[in-house]
Structures are given as structure tokens and as C-alpha cells.
CSV table of C-alpha atoms in Angstrom, one decimal:
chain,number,residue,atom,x,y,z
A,3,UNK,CA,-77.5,45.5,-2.9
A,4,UNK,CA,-78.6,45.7,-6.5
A,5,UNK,CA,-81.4,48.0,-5.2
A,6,UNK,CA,-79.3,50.4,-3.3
A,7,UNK,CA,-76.8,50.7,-6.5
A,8,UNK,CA,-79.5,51.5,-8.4
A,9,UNK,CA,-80.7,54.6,-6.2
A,10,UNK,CA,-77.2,55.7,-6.2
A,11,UNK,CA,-77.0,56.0,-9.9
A,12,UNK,CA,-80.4,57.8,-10.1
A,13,UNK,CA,-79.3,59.9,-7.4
A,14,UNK,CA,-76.4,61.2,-9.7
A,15,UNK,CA,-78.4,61.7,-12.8
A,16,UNK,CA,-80.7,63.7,-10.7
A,17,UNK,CA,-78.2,66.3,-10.6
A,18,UNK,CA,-76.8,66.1,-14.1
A,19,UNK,CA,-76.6,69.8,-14.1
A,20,UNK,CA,-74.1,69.8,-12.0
A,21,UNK,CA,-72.2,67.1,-12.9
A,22,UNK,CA,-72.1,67.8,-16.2
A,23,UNK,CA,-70.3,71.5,-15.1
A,24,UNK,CA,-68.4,69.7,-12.5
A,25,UNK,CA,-66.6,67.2,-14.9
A,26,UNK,CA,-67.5,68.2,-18.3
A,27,UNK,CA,-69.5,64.7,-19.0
A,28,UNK,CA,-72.7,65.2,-19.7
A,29,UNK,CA,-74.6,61.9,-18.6
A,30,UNK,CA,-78.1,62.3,-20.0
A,31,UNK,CA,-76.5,62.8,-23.7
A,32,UNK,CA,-74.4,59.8,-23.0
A,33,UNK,CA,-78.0,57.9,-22.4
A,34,UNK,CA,-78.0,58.3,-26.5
A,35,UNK,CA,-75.8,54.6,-28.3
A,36,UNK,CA,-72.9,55.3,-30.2
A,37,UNK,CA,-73.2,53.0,-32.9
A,38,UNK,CA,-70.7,52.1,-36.0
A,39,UNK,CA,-70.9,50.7,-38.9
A,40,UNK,CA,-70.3,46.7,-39.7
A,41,UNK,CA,-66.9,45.7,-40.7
A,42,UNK,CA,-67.2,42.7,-43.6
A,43,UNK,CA,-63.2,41.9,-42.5
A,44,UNK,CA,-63.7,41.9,-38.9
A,45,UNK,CA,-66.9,39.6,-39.7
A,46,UNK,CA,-65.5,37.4,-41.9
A,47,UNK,CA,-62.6,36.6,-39.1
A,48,UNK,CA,-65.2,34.9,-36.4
A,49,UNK,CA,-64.9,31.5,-37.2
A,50,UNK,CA,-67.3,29.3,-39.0
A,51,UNK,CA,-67.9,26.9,-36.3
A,52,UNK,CA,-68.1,29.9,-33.5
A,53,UNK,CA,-71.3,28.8,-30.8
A,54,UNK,CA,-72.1,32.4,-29.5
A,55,UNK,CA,-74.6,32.1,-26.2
A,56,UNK,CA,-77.0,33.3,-28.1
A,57,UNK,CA,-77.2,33.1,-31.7
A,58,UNK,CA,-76.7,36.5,-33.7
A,59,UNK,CA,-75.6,37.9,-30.4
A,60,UNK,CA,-72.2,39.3,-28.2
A,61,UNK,CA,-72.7,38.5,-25.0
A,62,UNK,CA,-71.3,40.4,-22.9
A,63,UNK,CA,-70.5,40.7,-18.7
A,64,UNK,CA,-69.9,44.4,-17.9
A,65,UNK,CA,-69.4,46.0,-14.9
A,66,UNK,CA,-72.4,48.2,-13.2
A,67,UNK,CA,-73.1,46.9,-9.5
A,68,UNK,CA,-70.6,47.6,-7.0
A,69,UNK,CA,-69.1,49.5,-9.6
A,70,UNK,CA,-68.8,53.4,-10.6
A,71,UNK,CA,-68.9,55.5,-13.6
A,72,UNK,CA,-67.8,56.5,-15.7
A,73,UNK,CA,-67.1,52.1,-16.5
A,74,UNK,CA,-71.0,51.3,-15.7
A,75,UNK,CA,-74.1,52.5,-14.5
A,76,UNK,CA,-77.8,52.6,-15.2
A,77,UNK,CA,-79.5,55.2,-17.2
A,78,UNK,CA,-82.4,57.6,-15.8
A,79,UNK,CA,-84.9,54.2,-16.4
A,80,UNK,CA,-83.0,52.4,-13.8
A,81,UNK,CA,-82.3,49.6,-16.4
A,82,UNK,CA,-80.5,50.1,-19.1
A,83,UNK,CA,-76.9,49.7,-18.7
A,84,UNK,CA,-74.7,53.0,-20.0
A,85,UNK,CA,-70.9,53.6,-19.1
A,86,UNK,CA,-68.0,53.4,-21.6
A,87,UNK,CA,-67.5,49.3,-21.4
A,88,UNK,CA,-71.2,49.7,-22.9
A,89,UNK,CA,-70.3,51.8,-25.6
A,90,UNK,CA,-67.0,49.5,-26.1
A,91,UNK,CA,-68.7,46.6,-26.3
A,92,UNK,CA,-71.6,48.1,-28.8
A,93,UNK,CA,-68.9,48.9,-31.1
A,94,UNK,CA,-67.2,45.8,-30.7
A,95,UNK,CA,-70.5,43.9,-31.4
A,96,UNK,CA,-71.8,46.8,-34.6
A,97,UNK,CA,-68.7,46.1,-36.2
A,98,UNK,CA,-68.9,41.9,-36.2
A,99,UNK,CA,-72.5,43.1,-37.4
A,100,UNK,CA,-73.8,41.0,-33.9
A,101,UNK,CA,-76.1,41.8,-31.7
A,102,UNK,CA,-75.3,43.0,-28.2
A,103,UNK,CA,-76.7,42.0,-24.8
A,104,UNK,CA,-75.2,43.7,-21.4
A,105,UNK,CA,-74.9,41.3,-18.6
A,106,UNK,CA,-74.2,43.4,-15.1
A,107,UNK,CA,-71.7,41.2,-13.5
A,108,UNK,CA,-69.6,41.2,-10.3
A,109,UNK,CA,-66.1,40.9,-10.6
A,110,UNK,CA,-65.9,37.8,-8.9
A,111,UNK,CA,-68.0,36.3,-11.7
A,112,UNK,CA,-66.6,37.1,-15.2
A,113,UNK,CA,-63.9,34.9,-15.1
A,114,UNK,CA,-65.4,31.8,-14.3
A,115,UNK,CA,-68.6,33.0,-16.9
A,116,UNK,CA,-66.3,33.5,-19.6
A,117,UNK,CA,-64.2,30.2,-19.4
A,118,UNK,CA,-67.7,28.0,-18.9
A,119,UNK,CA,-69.2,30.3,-22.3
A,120,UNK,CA,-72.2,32.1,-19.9
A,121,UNK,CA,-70.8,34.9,-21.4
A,122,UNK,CA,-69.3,35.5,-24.8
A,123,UNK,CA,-66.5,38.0,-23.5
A,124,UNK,CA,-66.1,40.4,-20.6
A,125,UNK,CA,-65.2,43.9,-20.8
A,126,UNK,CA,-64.8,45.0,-17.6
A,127,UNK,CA,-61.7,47.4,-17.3
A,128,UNK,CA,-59.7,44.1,-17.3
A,129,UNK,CA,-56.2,44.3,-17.1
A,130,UNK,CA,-53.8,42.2,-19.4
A,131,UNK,CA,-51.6,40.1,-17.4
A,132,UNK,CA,-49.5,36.9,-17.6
A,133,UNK,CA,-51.4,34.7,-15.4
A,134,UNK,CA,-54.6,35.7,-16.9
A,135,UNK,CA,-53.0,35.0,-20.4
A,136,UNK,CA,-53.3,31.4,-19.4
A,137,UNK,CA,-57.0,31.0,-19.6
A,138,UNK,CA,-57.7,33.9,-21.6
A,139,UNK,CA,-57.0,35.8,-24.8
A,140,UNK,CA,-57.2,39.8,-25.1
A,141,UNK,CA,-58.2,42.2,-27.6
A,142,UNK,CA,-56.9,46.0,-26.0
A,143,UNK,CA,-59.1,49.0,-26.2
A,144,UNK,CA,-57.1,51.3,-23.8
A,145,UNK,CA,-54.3,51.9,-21.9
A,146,UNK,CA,-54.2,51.2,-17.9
A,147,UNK,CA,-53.3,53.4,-15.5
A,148,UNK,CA,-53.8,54.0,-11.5
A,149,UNK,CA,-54.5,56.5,-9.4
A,150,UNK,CA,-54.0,57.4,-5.5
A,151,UNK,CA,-57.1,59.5,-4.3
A,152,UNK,CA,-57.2,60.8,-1.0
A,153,UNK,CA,-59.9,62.9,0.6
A,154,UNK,CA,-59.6,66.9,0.4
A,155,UNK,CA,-57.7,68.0,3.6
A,156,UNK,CA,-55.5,65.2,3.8
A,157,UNK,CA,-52.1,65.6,4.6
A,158,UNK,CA,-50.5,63.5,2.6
A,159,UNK,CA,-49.1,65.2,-0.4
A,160,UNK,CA,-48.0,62.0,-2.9
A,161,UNK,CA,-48.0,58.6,-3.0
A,162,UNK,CA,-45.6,57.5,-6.1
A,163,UNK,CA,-43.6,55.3,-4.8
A,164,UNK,CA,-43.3,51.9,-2.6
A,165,UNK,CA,-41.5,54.3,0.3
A,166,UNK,CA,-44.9,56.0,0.2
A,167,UNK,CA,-47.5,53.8,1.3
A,168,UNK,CA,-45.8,52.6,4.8
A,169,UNK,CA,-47.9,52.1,7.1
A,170,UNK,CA,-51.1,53.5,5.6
A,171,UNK,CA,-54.6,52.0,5.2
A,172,UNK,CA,-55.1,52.0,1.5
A,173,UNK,CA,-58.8,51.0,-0.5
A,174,UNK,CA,-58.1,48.3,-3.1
A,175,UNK,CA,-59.8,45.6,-5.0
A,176,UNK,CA,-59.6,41.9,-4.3
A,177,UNK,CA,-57.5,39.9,-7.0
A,178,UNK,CA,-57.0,42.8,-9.1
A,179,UNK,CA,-53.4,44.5,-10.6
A,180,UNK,CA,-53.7,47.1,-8.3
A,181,UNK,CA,-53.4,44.9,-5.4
A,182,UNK,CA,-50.6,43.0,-6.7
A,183,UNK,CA,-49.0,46.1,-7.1
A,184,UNK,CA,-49.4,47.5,-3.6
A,185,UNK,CA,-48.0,43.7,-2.1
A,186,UNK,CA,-45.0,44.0,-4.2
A,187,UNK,CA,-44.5,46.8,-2.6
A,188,UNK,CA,-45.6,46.2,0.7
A,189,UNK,CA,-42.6,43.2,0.4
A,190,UNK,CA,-39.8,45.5,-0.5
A,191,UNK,CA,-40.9,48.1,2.2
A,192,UNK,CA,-41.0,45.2,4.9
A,193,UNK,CA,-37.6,43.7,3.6
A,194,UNK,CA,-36.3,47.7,4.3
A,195,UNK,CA,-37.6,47.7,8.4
A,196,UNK,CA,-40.6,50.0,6.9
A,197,UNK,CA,-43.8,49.8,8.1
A,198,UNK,CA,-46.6,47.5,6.2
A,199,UNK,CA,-49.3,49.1,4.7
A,200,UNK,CA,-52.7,47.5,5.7
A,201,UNK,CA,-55.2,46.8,2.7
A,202,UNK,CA,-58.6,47.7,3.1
A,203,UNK,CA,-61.4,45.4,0.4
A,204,UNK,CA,-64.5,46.9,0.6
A,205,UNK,CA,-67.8,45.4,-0.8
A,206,UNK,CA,-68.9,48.8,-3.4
A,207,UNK,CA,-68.0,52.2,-4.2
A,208,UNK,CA,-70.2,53.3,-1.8
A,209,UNK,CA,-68.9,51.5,1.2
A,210,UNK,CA,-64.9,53.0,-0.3
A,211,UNK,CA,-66.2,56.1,-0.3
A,212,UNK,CA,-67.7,55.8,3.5
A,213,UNK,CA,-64.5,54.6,4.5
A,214,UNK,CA,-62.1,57.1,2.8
A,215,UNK,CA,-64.3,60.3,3.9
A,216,UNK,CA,-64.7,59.1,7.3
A,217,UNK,CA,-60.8,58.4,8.6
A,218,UNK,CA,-61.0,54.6,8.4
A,219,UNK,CA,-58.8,54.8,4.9
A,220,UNK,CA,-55.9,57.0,4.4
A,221,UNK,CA,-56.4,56.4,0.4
A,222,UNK,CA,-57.8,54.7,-2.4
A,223,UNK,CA,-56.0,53.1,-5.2
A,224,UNK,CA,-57.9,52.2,-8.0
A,225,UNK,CA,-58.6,52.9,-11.9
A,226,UNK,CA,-56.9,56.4,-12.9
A,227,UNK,CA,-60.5,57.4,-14.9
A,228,UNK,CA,-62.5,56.4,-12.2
A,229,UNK,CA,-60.9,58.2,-9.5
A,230,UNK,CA,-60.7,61.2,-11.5
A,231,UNK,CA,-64.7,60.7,-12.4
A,232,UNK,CA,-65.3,61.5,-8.9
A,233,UNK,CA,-62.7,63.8,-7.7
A,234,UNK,CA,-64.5,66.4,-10.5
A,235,UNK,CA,-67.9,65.2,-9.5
A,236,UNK,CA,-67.4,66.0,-5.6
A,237,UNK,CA,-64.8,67.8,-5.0
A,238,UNK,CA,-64.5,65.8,-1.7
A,239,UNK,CA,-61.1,63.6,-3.2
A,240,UNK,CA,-57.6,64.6,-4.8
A,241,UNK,CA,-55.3,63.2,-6.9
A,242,UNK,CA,-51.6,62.2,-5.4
A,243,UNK,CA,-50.2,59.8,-7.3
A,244,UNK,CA,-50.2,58.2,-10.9
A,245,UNK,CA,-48.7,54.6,-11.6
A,246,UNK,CA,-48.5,52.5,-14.6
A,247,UNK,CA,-51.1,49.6,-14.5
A,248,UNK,CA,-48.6,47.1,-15.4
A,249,UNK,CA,-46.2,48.7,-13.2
A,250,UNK,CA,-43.0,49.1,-13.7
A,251,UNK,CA,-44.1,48.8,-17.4
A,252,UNK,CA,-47.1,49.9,-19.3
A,253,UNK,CA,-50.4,48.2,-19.3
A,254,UNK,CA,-52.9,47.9,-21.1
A,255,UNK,CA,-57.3,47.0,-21.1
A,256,UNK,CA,-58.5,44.5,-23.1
A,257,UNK,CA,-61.8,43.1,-24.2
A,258,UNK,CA,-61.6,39.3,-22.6
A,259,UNK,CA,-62.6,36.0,-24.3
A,260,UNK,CA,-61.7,32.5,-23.6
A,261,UNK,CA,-58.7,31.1,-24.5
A,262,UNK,CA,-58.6,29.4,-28.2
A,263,UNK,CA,-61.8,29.3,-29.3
A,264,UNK,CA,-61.1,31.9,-32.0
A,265,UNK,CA,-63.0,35.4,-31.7
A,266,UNK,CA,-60.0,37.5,-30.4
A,267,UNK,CA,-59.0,38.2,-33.7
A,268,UNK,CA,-62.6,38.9,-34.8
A,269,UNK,CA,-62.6,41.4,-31.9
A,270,UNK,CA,-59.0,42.8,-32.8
A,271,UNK,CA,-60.3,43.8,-36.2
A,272,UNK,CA,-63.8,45.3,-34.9
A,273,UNK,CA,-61.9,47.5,-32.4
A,274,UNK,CA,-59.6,48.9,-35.2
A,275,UNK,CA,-62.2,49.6,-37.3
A,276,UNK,CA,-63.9,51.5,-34.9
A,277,UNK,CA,-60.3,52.7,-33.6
A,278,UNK,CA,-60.1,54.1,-37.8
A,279,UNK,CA,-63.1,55.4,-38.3
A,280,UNK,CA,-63.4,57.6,-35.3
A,281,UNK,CA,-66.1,55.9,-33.3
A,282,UNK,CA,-63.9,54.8,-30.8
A,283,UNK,CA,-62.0,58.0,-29.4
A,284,UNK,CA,-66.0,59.6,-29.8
A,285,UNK,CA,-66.3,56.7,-26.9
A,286,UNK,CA,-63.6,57.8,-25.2
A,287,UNK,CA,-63.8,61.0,-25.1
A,288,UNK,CA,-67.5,61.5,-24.1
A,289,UNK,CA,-66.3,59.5,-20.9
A,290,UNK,CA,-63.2,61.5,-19.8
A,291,UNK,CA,-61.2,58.7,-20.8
A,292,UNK,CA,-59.5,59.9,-24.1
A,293,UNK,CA,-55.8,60.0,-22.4
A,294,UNK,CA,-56.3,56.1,-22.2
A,295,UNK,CA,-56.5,56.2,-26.2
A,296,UNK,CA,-54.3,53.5,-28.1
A,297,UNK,CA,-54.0,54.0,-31.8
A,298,UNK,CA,-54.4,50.0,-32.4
A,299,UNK,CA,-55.5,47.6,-30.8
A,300,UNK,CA,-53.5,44.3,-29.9
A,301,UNK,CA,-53.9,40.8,-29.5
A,302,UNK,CA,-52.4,39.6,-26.0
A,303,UNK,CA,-49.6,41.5,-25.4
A,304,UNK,CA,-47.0,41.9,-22.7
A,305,UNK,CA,-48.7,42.5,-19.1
A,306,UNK,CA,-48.3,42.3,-15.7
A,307,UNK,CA,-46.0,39.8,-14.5
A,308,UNK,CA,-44.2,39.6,-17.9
């Protein structure tokens, strides 16, 4: 598998030309670090006693295989890791004046890597929510949102509401807020005599686009930047429906450490540092993600399930 998700991202720089006029993201200049500058006060804030996994380093689990851009995915060498969780996580570790070293994870592992201290912290486009607030703290870097995609041609016209999704075959991720969001509402639909919708888990991005293009999936419902990554890469997917990731509220994405040992508010202060001193929205917006900006960033706040 980690072969084949390789070949896919080659595949797509092959053809940067056109991708960088389909979507405006230009993924051979985004090859090139964005660094910034060390921040004493964010360094001075990891405590004394911190045991990183390796010394003088963030360690870091990011998302590439299995995954799409714009989060992760390997440069033109087929090894080095590039996506905007990268670049987050370089500014995140330039302004504690570490280190960084990319681990590609799969999204079963990071939790279980980041409690046992295999990794330092996960950025992953991890959602803030109450349950996960029990085992870990957050530092956010951007807002959440969700997006319906279905192919071009379909039919359906908008999916915004519980009403919407009855009875369709919808693409979502195992264990993630999305899918917590569609059973919520697959419970109130059922309690109204609607039809259930039927969840479809899928192993890659490759296997959810298979599915959606071919008929076996009515829509995906996934990360908002993600969906519209492809829909201007392709052409071949739409845009019918937008919903808050913390749904009915706000959400937000968050750099993820263990709980109580001490570097979220390390983190917290590298982030707005970067966040003041522009690096950050230069991130974001060399990723098509610069709608998901927050002006600060917070230390576990409200989330799903609050």
C-alpha cells in the first residue's frame, strides 16, 4: 500500500502544470520549507524536565499514506513528506527552536503513539473534541469544517441537513467527527420513519474515489480543504454541502500532545508567533486553506460533544 500511495502522489506532480492552473496551488514551489524564526517565550515555556523522543527534536505523526493533499503527501523524490500539517509542524518546531522529524502515520496509530510518547505530538487534521480531551491536550491552528462532494452529474443538489442524507451511501472515516456527525443524524432521521443512511469506510483515498465515481457511493463526507483540493484538481466532484466540524457549533484543528505532560502551552505560544509574524497564514494560504485561518490559537477549547 505504501508503494501504490507513493505512485499516486508522483503521478500528480507529474502534471503540476495542470494542477497548478486547475486549483491555483502550485505543488513544486510548495516542495521549498517555510521556515520561521525561533521564539525565546515559546521556548522558554517547554518545561525543564520535558523527555522529547529524541533529544533536540519534535517528533511528529502526520498524515501522508491513505491520505490526500493538500494535508500530506510526498514530494517529486518520493520521500520527503510535504502538505500543510508539514509546514505546521515546521513552524511549530522553528519557533521552540527544535528540530523536526515527520513520521507518516495511519490514523489508526497516532493516538495510541502519542499517549505511549512514540511520538511527541500528532498533527493530523485532528479535530478537538470532548472525549479526546480526556487523554489529550490541544494547541488549535485552524478551524474545522466539512464538506459533501458528490461526483459531477449527480443528481443530488444539497446535502445540509439530517433530512438529506436518508437513505444514501455516504464515504466517511472510521472514528472520526464526521462520522459521529452523520450517526447523530442517522438517529434522528430513524426516530422520524426516514430512511438510514448506509456508511461506506474505505481503506485510502484512492479506493473513495473508486467508489464515489463508479455508483457504489452517493457522496463523500470529509475535510472541507480536502474535498475542495480535488473537486479543482479533477473536475470529476462538486461541492453540495458545508457543515460545521463541531456541528451544531464551531470546531476547531489542533496540534495533539498527551495529556499533562506540559508542551501544549509551548506549542500555544509557537503557533502564535508564527500566527503574528505572518508565517502561518503564508502556510495556509499556499495550501488553499486560508478560510480555515484563526487569528490565535487556543489551548483545549470547546469541541465536539461539549
Amino acid at each position: 500500500m505504501v508503494h501504490r500511495a507513493r505512485l499516486t502522489i508522483a503521478a500528480l506532480l507529474a502534471f503540476s502544470p495542470l494542477t497548478q492552473a486547475a486549483s491555483g496551488i502550485d505543488l513544486i514551489a510548495n516542495e521549498t520549507p517555510i521556515h520561521t524564526a525561533k521564539n525565546a517565550e515559546a521556548a522558554a515555556k517547554i518545561p525543564a524536565n520535558f523527555s522529547f523522543v529524541q533529544p533536540g527534536t519534535l517528533t511528529v505523526a502526520v498524515a501522508v499514506l491513505g491520505s490526500a493533499p493538500p494535508f500530506g503527501l510526498f514530494a517529486r523524490d518520493n520521500k520527503t513528506v510535504i502538505g500543510s500539517e508539514a509546514d505546521i509542524a515546521r513552524l511549530v518546531a522553528d519557533g521552540l527552536g527544535l528540530k523536526l522529524k515527520l513520521v507518516p502515520s495511519s490514523w489508526e496509530d497516532w493516538p495510541l503513539g502519542v499517549t505511549s510518547g512514540k511520538y511527541d505530538a500528532a498533527i493530523y487534521n485532528i479535530t478537538v473534541t470532548k472525549e479526546r480531551k480526556t487523554k489529550f491536550d490541544f494547541a488549535t491552528y485552524r478551524q474545522d469544517t466539512l464538506g459533501f462532494y458528490v461526483k459531477t452529474g449527480s443528481k443530488i443538489t444539497a446535502i445540509n441537513a439530517a433530512a438529506d442524507i436518508a437513505g444514501k451511501r455516504i464515504i466517511v472515516g472510521s472514528g472520526t467527527n464526521q462520522e459521529a456527525i452523520l450517526l447523530a443524524w442517522d438517529k434522528e432521521n430513524q426516530a422520524k420513519g426516514l430512511a438510514p443512511f448506509q456508511p461506506l469506510y474505505v481503506t485510502d483515498d484512492a479506493a473513495a474515489t473508486l467508489a464515489l465515481q463508479s455508483g457504489r457511493a452517493d457522496a463523500t463526507f470529509g475535510p472541507n480543504v480536502t474535498g475542495a483540493y480535488k473537486a479543482k484538481l479533477s473536475g470529476n466532484t462538486r461541492l453540495v454541502g458545508v457543515v460545521p466540524g463541531g456541528w451544531p457549533k464551531t470546531a476547531n484543528i489542533a496540534v495533539t500532545l498527551k495529556k499533562g505532560n506540559g508542551l501544549v502551552d509551548a506549542v500555544q505560544a509557537s503557533l502564535n508567533s508564527a500566527i503574528a509574524n505572518g508565517s502561518y497564514l503564508q502556510v495556509l494560504d499556499r495550501w488553499g486553506e486560508s478560510v480555515e485561518k484563526i487569528e490565535h490559537s487556543t489551548i483545549n477549547p470547546p469541541g465536539l460533544g461539549d
